[in-house]
Coordinates of C-alpha atoms in Angstrom, one line a residue:
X1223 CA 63.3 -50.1 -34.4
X1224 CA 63.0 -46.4 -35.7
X1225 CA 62.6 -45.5 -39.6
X1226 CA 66.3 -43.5 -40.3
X1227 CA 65.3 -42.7 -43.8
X1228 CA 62.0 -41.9 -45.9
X1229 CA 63.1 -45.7 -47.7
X1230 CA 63.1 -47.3 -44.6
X1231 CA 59.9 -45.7 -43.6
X1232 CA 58.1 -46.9 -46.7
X1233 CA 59.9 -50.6 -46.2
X1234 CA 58.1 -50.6 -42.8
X1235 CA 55.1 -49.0 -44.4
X1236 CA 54.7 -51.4 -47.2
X1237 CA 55.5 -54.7 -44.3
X1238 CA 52.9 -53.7 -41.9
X1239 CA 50.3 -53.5 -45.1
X1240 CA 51.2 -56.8 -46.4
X1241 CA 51.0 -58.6 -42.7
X1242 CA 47.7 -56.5 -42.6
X1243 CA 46.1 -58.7 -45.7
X1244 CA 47.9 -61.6 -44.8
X1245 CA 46.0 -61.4 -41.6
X1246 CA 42.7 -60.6 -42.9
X1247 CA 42.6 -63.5 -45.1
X1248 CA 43.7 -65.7 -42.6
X1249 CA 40.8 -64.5 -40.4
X1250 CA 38.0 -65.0 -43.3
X1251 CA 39.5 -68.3 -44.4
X1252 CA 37.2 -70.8 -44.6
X1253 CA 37.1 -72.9 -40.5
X1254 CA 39.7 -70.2 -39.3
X1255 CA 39.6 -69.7 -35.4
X1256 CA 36.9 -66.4 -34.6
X1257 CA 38.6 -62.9 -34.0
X1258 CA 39.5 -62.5 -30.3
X1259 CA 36.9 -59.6 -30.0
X1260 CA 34.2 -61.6 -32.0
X1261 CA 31.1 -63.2 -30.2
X1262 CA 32.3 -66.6 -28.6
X1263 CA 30.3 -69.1 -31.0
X1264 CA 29.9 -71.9 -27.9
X1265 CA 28.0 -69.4 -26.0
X1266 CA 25.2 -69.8 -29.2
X1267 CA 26.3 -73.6 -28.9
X1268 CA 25.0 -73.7 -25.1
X1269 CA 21.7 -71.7 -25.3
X1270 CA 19.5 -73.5 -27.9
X1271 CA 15.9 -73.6 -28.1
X1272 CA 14.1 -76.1 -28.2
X1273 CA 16.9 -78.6 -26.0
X1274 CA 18.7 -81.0 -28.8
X1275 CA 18.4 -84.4 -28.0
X1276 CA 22.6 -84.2 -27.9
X1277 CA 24.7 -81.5 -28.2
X1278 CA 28.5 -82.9 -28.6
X1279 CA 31.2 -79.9 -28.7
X1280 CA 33.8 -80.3 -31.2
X1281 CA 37.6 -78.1 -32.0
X1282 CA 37.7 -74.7 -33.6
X1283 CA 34.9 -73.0 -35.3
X1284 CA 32.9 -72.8 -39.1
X1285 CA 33.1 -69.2 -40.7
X1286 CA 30.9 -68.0 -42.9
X1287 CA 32.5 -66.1 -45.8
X1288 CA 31.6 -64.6 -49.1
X1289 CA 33.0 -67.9 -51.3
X1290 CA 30.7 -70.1 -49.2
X1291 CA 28.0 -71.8 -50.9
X1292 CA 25.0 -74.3 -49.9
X1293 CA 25.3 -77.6 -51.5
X1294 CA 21.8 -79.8 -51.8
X1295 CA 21.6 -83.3 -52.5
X1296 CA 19.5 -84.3 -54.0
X1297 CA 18.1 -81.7 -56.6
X1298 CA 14.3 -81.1 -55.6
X1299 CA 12.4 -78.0 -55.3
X1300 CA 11.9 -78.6 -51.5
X1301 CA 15.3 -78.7 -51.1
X1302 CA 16.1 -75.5 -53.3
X1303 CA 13.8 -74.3 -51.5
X1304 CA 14.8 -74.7 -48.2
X1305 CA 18.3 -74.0 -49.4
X1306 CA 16.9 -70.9 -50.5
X1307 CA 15.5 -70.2 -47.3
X1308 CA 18.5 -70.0 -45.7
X1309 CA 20.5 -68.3 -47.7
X1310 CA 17.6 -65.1 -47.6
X1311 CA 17.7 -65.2 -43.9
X1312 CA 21.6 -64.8 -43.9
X1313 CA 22.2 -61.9 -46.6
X1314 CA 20.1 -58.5 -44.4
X1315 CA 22.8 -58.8 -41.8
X1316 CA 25.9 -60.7 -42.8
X1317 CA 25.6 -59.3 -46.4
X1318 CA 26.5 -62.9 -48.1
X1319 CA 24.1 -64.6 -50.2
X1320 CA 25.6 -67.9 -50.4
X1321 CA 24.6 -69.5 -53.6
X1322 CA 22.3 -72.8 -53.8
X1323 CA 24.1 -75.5 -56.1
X1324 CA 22.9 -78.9 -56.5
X1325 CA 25.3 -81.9 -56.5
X1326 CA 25.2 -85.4 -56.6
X1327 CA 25.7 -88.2 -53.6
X1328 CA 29.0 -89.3 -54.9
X1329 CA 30.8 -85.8 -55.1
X1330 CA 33.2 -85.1 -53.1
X1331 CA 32.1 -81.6 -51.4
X1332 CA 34.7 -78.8 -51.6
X1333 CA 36.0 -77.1 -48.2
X1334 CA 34.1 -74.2 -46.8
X1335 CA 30.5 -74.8 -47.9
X1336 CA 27.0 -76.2 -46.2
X1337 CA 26.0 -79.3 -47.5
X1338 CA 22.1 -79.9 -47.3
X1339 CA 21.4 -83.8 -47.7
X1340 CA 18.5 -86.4 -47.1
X1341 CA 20.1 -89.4 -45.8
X1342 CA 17.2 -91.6 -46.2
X1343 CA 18.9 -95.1 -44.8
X1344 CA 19.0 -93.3 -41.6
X1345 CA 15.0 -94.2 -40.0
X1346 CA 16.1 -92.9 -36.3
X1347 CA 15.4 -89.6 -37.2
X1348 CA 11.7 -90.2 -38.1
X1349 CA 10.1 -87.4 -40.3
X1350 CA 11.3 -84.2 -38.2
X1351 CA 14.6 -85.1 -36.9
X1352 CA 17.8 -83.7 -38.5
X1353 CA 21.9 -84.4 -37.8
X1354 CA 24.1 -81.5 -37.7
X1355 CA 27.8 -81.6 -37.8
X1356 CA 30.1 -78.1 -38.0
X1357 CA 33.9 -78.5 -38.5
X1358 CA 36.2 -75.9 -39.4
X1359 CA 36.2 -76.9 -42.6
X1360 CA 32.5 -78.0 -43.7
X1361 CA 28.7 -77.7 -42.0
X1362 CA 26.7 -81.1 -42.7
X1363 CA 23.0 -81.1 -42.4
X1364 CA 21.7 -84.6 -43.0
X1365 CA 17.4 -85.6 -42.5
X1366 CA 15.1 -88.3 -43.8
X1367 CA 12.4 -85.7 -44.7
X1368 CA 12.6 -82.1 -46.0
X1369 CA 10.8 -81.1 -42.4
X1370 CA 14.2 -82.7 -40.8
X1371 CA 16.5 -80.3 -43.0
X1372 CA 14.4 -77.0 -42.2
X1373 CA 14.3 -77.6 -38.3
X1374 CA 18.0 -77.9 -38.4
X1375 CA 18.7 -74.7 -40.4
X1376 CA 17.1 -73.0 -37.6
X1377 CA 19.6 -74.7 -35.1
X1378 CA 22.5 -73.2 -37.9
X1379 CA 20.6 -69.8 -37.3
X1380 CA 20.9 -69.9 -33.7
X1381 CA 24.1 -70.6 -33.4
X1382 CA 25.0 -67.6 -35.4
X1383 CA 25.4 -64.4 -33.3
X1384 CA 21.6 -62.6 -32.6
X1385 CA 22.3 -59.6 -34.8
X1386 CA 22.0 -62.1 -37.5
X1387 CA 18.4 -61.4 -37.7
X1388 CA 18.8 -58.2 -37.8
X1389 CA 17.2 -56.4 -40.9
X1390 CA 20.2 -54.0 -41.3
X1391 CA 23.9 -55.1 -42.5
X1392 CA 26.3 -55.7 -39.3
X1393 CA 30.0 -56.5 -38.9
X1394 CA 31.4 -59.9 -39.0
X1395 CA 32.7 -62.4 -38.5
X1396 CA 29.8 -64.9 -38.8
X1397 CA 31.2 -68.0 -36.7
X1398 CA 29.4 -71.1 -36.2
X1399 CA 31.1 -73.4 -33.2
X1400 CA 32.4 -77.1 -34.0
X1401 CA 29.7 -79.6 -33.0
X1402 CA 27.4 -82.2 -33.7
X1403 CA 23.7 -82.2 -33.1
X1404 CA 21.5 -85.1 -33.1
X1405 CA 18.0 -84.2 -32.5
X1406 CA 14.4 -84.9 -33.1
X1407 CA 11.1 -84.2 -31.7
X1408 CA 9.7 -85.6 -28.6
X1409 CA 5.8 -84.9 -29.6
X1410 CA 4.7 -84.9 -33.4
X1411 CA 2.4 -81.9 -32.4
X1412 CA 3.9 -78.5 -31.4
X1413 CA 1.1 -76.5 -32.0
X1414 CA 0.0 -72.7 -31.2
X1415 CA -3.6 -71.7 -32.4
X1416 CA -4.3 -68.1 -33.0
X1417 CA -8.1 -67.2 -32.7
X1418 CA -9.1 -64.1 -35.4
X1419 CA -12.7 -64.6 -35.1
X1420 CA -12.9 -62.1 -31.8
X1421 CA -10.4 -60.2 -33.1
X1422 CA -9.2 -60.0 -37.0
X1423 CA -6.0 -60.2 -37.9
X1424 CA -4.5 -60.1 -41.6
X1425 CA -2.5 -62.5 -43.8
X1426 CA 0.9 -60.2 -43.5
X1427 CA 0.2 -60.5 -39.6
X1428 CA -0.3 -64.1 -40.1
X1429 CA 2.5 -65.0 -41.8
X1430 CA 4.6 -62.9 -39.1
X1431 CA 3.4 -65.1 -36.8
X1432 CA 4.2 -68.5 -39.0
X1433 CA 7.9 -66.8 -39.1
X1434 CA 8.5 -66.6 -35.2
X1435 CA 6.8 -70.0 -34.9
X1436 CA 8.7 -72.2 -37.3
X1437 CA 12.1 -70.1 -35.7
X1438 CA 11.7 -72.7 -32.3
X1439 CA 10.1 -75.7 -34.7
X1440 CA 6.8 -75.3 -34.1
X1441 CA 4.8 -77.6 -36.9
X1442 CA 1.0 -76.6 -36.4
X1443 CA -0.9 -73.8 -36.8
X1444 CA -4.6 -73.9 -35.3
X1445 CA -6.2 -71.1 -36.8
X1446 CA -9.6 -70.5 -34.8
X1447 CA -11.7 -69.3 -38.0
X1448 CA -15.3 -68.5 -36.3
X1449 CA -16.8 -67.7 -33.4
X1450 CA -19.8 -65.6 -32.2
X1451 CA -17.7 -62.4 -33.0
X1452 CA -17.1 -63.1 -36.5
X1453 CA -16.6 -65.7 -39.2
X1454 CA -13.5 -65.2 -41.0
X1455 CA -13.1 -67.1 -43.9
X1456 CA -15.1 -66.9 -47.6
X1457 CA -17.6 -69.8 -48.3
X1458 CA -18.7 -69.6 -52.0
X1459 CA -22.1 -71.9 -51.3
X1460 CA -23.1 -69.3 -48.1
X1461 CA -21.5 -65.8 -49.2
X1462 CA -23.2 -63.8 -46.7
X1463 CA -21.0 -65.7 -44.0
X1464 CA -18.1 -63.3 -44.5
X1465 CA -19.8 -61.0 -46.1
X1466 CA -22.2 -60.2 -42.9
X1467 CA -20.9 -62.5 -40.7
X1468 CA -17.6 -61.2 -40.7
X1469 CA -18.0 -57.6 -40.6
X1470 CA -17.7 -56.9 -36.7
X1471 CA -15.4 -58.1 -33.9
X1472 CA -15.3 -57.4 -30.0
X1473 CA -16.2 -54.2 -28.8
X1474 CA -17.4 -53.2 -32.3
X1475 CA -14.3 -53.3 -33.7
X1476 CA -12.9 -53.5 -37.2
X1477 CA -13.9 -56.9 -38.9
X1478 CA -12.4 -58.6 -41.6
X1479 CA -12.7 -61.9 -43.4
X1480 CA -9.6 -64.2 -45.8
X1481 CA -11.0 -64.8 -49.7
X1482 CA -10.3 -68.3 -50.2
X1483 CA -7.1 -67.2 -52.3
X1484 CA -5.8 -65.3 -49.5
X1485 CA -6.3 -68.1 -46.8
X1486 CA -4.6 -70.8 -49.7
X1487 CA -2.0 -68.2 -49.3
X1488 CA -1.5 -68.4 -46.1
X1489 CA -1.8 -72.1 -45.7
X1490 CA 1.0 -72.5 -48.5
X1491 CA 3.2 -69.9 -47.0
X1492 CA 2.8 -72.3 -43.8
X1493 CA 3.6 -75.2 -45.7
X1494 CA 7.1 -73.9 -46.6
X1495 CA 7.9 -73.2 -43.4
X1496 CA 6.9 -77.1 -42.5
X1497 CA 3.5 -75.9 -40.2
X1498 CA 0.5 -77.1 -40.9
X1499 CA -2.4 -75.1 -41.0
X1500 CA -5.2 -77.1 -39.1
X1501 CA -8.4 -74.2 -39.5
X1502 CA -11.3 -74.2 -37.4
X1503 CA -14.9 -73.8 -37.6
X1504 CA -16.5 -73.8 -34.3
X1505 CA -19.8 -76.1 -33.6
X1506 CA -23.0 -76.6 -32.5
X1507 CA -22.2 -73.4 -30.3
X1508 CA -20.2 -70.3 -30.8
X1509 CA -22.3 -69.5 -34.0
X1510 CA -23.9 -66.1 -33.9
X1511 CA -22.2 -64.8 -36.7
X1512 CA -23.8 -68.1 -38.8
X1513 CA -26.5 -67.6 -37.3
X1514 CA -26.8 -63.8 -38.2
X1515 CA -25.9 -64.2 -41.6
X1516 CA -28.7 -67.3 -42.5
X1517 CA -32.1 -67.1 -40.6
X1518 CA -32.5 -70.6 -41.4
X1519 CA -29.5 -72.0 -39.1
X1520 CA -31.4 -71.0 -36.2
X1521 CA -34.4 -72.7 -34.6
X1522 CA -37.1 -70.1 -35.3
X1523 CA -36.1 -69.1 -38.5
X1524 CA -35.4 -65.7 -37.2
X1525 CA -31.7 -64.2 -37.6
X1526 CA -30.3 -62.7 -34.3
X1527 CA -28.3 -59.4 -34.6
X1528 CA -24.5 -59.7 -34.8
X1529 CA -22.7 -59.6 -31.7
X1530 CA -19.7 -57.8 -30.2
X1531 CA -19.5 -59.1 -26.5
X1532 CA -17.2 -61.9 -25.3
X1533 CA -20.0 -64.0 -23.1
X1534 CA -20.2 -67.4 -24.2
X1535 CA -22.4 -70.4 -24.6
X1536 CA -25.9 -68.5 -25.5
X1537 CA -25.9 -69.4 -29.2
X1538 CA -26.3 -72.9 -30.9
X1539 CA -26.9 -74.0 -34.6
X1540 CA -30.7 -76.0 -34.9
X1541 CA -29.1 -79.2 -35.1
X1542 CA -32.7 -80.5 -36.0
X1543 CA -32.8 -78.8 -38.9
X1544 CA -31.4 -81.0 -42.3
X1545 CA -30.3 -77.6 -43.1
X1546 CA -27.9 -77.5 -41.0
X1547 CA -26.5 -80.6 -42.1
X1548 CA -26.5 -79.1 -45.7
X1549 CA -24.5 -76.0 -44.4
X1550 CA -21.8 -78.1 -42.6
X1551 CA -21.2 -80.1 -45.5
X1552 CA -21.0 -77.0 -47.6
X1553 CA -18.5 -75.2 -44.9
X1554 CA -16.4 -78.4 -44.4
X1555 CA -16.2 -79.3 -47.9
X1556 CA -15.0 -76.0 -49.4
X1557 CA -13.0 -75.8 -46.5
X1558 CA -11.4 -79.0 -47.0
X1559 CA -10.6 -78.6 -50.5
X1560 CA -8.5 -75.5 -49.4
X1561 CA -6.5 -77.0 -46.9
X1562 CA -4.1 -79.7 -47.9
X1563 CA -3.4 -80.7 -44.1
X1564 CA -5.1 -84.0 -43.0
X1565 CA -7.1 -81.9 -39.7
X1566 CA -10.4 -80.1 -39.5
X1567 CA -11.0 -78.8 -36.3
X1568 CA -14.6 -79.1 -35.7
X1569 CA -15.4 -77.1 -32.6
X1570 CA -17.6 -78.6 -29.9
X1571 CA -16.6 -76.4 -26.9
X1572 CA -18.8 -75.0 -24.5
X1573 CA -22.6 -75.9 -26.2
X1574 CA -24.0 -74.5 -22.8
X1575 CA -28.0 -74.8 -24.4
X1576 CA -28.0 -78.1 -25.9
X1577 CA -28.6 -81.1 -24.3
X1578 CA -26.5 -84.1 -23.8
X1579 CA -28.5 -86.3 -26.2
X1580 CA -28.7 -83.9 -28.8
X1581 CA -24.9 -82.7 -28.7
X1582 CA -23.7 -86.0 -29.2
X1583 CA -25.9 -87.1 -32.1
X1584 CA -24.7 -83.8 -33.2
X1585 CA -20.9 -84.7 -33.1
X1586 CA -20.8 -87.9 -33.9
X1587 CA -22.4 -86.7 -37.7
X1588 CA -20.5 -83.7 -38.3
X1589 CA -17.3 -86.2 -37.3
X1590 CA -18.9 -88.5 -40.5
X1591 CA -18.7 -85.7 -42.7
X1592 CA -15.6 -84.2 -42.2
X1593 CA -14.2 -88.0 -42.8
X1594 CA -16.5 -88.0 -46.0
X1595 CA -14.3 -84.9 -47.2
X1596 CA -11.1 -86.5 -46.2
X1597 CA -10.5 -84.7 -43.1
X1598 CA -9.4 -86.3 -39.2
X1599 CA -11.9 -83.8 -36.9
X1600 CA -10.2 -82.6 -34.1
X1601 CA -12.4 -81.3 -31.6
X1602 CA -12.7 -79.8 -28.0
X1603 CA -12.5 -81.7 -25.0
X1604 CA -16.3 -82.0 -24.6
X1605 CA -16.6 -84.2 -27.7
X1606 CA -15.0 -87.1 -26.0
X1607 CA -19.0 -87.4 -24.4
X1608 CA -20.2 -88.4 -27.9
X1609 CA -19.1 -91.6 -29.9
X1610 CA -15.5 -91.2 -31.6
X1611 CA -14.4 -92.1 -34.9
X1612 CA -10.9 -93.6 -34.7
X1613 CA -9.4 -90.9 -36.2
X1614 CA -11.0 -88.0 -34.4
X1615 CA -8.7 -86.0 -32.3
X1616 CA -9.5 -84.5 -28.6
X1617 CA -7.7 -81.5 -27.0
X1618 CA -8.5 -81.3 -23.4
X1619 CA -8.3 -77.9 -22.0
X1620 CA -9.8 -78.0 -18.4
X1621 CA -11.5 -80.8 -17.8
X1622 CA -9.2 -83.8 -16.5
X1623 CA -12.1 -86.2 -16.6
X1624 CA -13.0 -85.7 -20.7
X1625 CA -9.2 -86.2 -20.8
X1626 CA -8.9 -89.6 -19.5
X1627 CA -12.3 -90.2 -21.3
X1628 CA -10.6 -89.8 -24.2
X1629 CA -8.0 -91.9 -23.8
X1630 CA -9.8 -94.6 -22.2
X1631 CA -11.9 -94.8 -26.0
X1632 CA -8.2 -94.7 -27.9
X1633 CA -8.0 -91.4 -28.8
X1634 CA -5.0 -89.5 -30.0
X1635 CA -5.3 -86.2 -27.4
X1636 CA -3.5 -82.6 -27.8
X1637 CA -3.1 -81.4 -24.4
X1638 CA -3.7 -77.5 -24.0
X1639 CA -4.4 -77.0 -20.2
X1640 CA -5.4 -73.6 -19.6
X1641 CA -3.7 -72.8 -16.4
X1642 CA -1.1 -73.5 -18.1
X1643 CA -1.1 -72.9 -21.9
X1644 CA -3.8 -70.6 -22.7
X1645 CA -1.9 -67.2 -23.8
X1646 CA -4.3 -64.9 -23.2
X1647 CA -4.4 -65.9 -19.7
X1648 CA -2.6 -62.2 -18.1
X1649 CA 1.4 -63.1 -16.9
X1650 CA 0.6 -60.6 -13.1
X1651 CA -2.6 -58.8 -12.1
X1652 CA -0.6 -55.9 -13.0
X1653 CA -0.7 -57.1 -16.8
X1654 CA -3.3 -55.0 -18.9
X1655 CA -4.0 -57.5 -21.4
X1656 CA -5.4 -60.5 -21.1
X1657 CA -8.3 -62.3 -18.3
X1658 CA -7.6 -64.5 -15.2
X1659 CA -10.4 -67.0 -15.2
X1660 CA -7.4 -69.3 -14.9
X1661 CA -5.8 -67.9 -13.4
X1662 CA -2.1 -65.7 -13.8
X1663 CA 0.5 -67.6 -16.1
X1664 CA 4.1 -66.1 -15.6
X1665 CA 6.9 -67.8 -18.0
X1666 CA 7.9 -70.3 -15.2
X1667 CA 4.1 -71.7 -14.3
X1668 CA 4.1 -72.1 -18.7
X1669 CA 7.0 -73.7 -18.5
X1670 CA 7.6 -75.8 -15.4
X1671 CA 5.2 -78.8 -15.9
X1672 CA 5.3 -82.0 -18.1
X1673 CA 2.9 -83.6 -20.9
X1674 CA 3.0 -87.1 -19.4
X1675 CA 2.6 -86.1 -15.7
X1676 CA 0.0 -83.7 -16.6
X1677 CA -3.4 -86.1 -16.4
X1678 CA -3.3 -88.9 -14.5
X1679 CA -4.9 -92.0 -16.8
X1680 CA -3.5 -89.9 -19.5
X1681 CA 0.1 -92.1 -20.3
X1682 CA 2.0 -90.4 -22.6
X1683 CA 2.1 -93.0 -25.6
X1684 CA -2.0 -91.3 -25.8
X1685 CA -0.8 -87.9 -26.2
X1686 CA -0.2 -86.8 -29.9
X1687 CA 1.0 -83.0 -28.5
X1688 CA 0.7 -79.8 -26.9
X1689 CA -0.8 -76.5 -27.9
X1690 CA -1.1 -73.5 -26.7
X1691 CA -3.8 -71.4 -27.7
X1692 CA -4.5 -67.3 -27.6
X1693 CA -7.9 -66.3 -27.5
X1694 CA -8.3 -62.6 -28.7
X1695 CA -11.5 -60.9 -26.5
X1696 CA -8.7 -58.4 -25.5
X1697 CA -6.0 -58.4 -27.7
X1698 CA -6.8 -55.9 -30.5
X1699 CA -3.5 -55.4 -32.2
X1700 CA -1.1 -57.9 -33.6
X1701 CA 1.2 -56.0 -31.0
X1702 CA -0.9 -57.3 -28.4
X1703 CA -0.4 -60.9 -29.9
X1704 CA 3.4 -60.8 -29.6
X1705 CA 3.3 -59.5 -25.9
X1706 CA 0.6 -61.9 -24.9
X1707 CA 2.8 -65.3 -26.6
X1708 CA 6.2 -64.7 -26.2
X1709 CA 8.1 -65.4 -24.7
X1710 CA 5.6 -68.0 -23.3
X1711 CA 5.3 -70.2 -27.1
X1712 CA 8.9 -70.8 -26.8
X1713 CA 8.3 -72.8 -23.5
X1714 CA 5.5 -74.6 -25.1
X1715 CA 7.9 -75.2 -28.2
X1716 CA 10.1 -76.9 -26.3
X1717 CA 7.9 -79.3 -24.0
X1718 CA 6.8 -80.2 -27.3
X1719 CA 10.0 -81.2 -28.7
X1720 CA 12.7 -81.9 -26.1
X1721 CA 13.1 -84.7 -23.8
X1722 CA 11.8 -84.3 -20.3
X1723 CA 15.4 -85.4 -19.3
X1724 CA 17.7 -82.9 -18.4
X1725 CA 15.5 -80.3 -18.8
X1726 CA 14.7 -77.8 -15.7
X1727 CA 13.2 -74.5 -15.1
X1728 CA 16.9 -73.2 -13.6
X1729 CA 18.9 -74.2 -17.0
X1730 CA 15.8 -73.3 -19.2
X1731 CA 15.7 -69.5 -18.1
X1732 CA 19.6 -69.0 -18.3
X1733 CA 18.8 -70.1 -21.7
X1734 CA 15.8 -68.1 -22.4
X1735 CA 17.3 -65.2 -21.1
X1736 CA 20.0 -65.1 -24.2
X1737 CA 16.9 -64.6 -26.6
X1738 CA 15.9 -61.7 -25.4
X1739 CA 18.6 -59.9 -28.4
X1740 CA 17.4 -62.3 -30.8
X1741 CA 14.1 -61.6 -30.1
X1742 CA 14.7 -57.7 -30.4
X1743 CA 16.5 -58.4 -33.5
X1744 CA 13.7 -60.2 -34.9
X1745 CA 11.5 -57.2 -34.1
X1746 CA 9.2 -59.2 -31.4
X1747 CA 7.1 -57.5 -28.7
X1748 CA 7.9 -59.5 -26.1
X1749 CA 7.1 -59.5 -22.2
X1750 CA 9.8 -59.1 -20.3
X1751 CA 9.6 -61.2 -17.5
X1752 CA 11.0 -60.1 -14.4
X1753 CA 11.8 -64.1 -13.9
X1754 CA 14.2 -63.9 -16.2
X1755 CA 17.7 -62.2 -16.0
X1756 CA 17.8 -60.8 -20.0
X1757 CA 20.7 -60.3 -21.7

């Protein structure tokens, strides 16, 4: 109807205002349906990575508004902490800081608020595996182990709209769809290993990397320490390690080395984002940089210059020598005592010099001392020739035979096969990082493949995990990392956690291809594969 008078006008006026906040607290009520013109929270619902275990739609939808508040139970600092966590990743783009308040089992928990909780009569979810129910009303995260509650705030986090990880503040509203998840992981080890020893790479860069990792529940962190390029990590009993050792890289490039404060650092930082740091010092070959820095590692006493090249297999510790023995207990011991994990890597790849006897005496002591310092060696596939301790790990990376070797003397293996895994393998010919020895590895041929039909003799109660490595001859830039792993790592992130069943290339990329704004959110450099249709 029309306004006759300036009264009537201001009547209508003053309705059409009050309707107005009638309406907008409706909308940022606490499990109110989303805004028609808001992003449709099932679409986040359908496109999570890694694959839950099950995924069961419920009514309505969660919404996230400035009263809400994160609820733990019980009070702990890893909880707090992860509570914590969550409520920093939330506040850049939604602008709401939900508050982290403890409460006990028996309270009744108010409407509107996530509630954090180890449930720890329920064993089915082992020490990874979380339950997640959203209702309009409440969001229910229950695990057995703190690593449980952390993977399934990143399942919250992706089922928020991508410009949640934005850096910047964004409208709302911040919908999360009815549902309950039950998932766990398929493989205890989802690992990625980053190698710094041909090319450096600092702790901010590190912990980057830890971010984008523990964002699709990757738990290990292989951090590839030394190498004929460099040596990369401070070892009070043999300073000149880093010192001289790590003052180079490929091609001549900058070098670089972590003080053993910076790498604790780093491995703690990894810690509270549930990845463990598993470092490596590579052994009997891959040593020039040792071997430059201490005349008395090598065979004739005399030290060979340091090297900026990428061949391989030339150089080799005097594994005669006690010496040597001395040094290794030195490095792994200091080592060990910095790293809280249970694995040191110990090497053993490519010893192209040393002779079969020799190389095996060689690995079966250096697995003795790294179990005198409290430590499970993990080594490369070729130490599956040499005697194994029944805690030593193998990762196979070419070699199908050293695979089922493995196996067949009851070790735990870590399958990274290169044609498959290796991330510095080039996606095309027309890709300008990377090499091709292995040949080219688009997102599908990283993808498309499975852990227990990988080796035959290889059955998959033997395999502890999967890992995919990037080796850094031509990656100079932590730029270069990001192009070179994703969005590759997230393929490998979920072989490593989601059931084989019902999961396909076809379904995988439709899913893939709705991270490509949360990866630009997030600030990645990722390759765009022409595979997949990006949103």
């Amino acid at each position: 109807m029309l306004c006759q008078t300036p009264f009537q006008w201001r009547r209508f006026v003053g309705l059409l205002l009050i309707m107005t906040i009638i309406s907008t607290s409706f909308a940022s009520t606490p499990g109110s349906a989303a805004k028609p013109d808001s992003p449709n929270p099932q679409a986040c619902l359908a496109n999570l990575i890694p694959k839950p275990e099950s995924v069961v739609p419920g009514n309505g939808a969660f919404c996230l508004t400035p009263e809400t508040k994160i609820f733990i139970c019980p009070e702990n600092l890893e909880l707090k902490g992860i509570g914590n966590f969550l409520a920093e990743r939330l506040y850049p783009a939604t602008g709401l800081k939900p508050a982290v308040v403890p409460i006990s089992a028996s309270a009744p928990i108010p409407e509107g608020n996530i509630y954090l909780a180890m449930a720890e009569e329920d064993s089915t979810l082992g020490e990874e595996g979380y339950r997640l129910k959203i209702t309009a009303k409440q969001v229910t995260l229950n695990a057995c182990r703190p690593a449980g509650i952390f993977h399934g705030v990143q399942t919250l986090r992706q089922l928020l709209p991508p410009t949640v990880e934005l850096a910047t503040l964004q409208p709302g509203p911040w919908n999360l769809a009815a549902v309950t998840i039950t998932d766990r992981p398929r493989f205890a080890w989802r690992g990625a290993m980053l190698d710094l020893a041909r090319h450096f790479f600092d702790a901010g860069e590190v912990k980057r990397y830890i971010d984008r990792l523990a964002y699709y529940k990757l738990n290990r962190l292989h951090l590839h320490l030394t190498d004929d390029q460099g040596w990369r990590i401070a070892i009070q009993s043999w300073p000149n390690l880093a010192l001289h050792g790590g003052s180079t890289a490929v091609g001549g490039d900058r070098g670089g080395y972590f003080t053993a404060e910076a790498y604790k650092d780093i491995v703690s930082y990894a810690q509270s984002r549930y990845i463990t740091v598993v470092p490596e010092i590579d052994m009997p070959g891959h040593t020039n940089a040792a071997l430059a820095s201490y005349p008395e590692l090598n065979k004739n006493g005399v030290a060979p210059p340091l090297y900026t090249g990428i061949k391989v297999g030339f150089s080799t510790l005097a594994f005669n020598k006690e010496v040597t023995y001395k040094f290794l207990d030195d490095v792994i011991g200091e080592l060990a005592a910095l790293t809280p994990g249970p694995y040191l890597h110990i090497g053993g790849d490519e010893a192209l010099t040393v002779s079969k006897e020799d190389y095996t005496r060689f690995i079966e002591r250096v697995q003795e001392i790294t179990q005198t310092h409290g430590k499970q060696a993990v080594g490369w596939e070729e130490v599956a020739a040499a005697k194994l301790l029944p805690t030593t790990v193998v990762q196979p990376w070419k070699d199908e035979k050293m695979a089922r070797a493995a196996a067949a003397k009851g070790a735990k293996v870590i399958l990274s096969p290169a044609n498959k895994l290796y991330l510095d393998m080039k996606y095309t010919p027309k890709t300008g990082l990377g090499q091709n020895w292995s040949g080219y590895i688009e997102v599908k041929e990283s993808y498309d493949w499975d852990p227990a039909n990988l080796v035959g003799g290889v059955a998959e109660q033997a395999i502890l995990g999967v890992e995919a490595p990037l080796w850094t001859e031509t990656i100079r830039t932590y730029a270069d990392v990001e192009y070179m792993v994703f969005p590759r790592i997230i393929g490998c992130a979920e072989i490593g956690w989601s059931s084989k069943d019902g999961r396909n290339w076809t379904e995988y990329a439709r899913r893939l291809a709705s991270h490509g704004p949360r990866l630009t959110a997030m600030e990645v450099n990722f390759y765009r594969s022409p595979q997949i249709s990006w949103e």
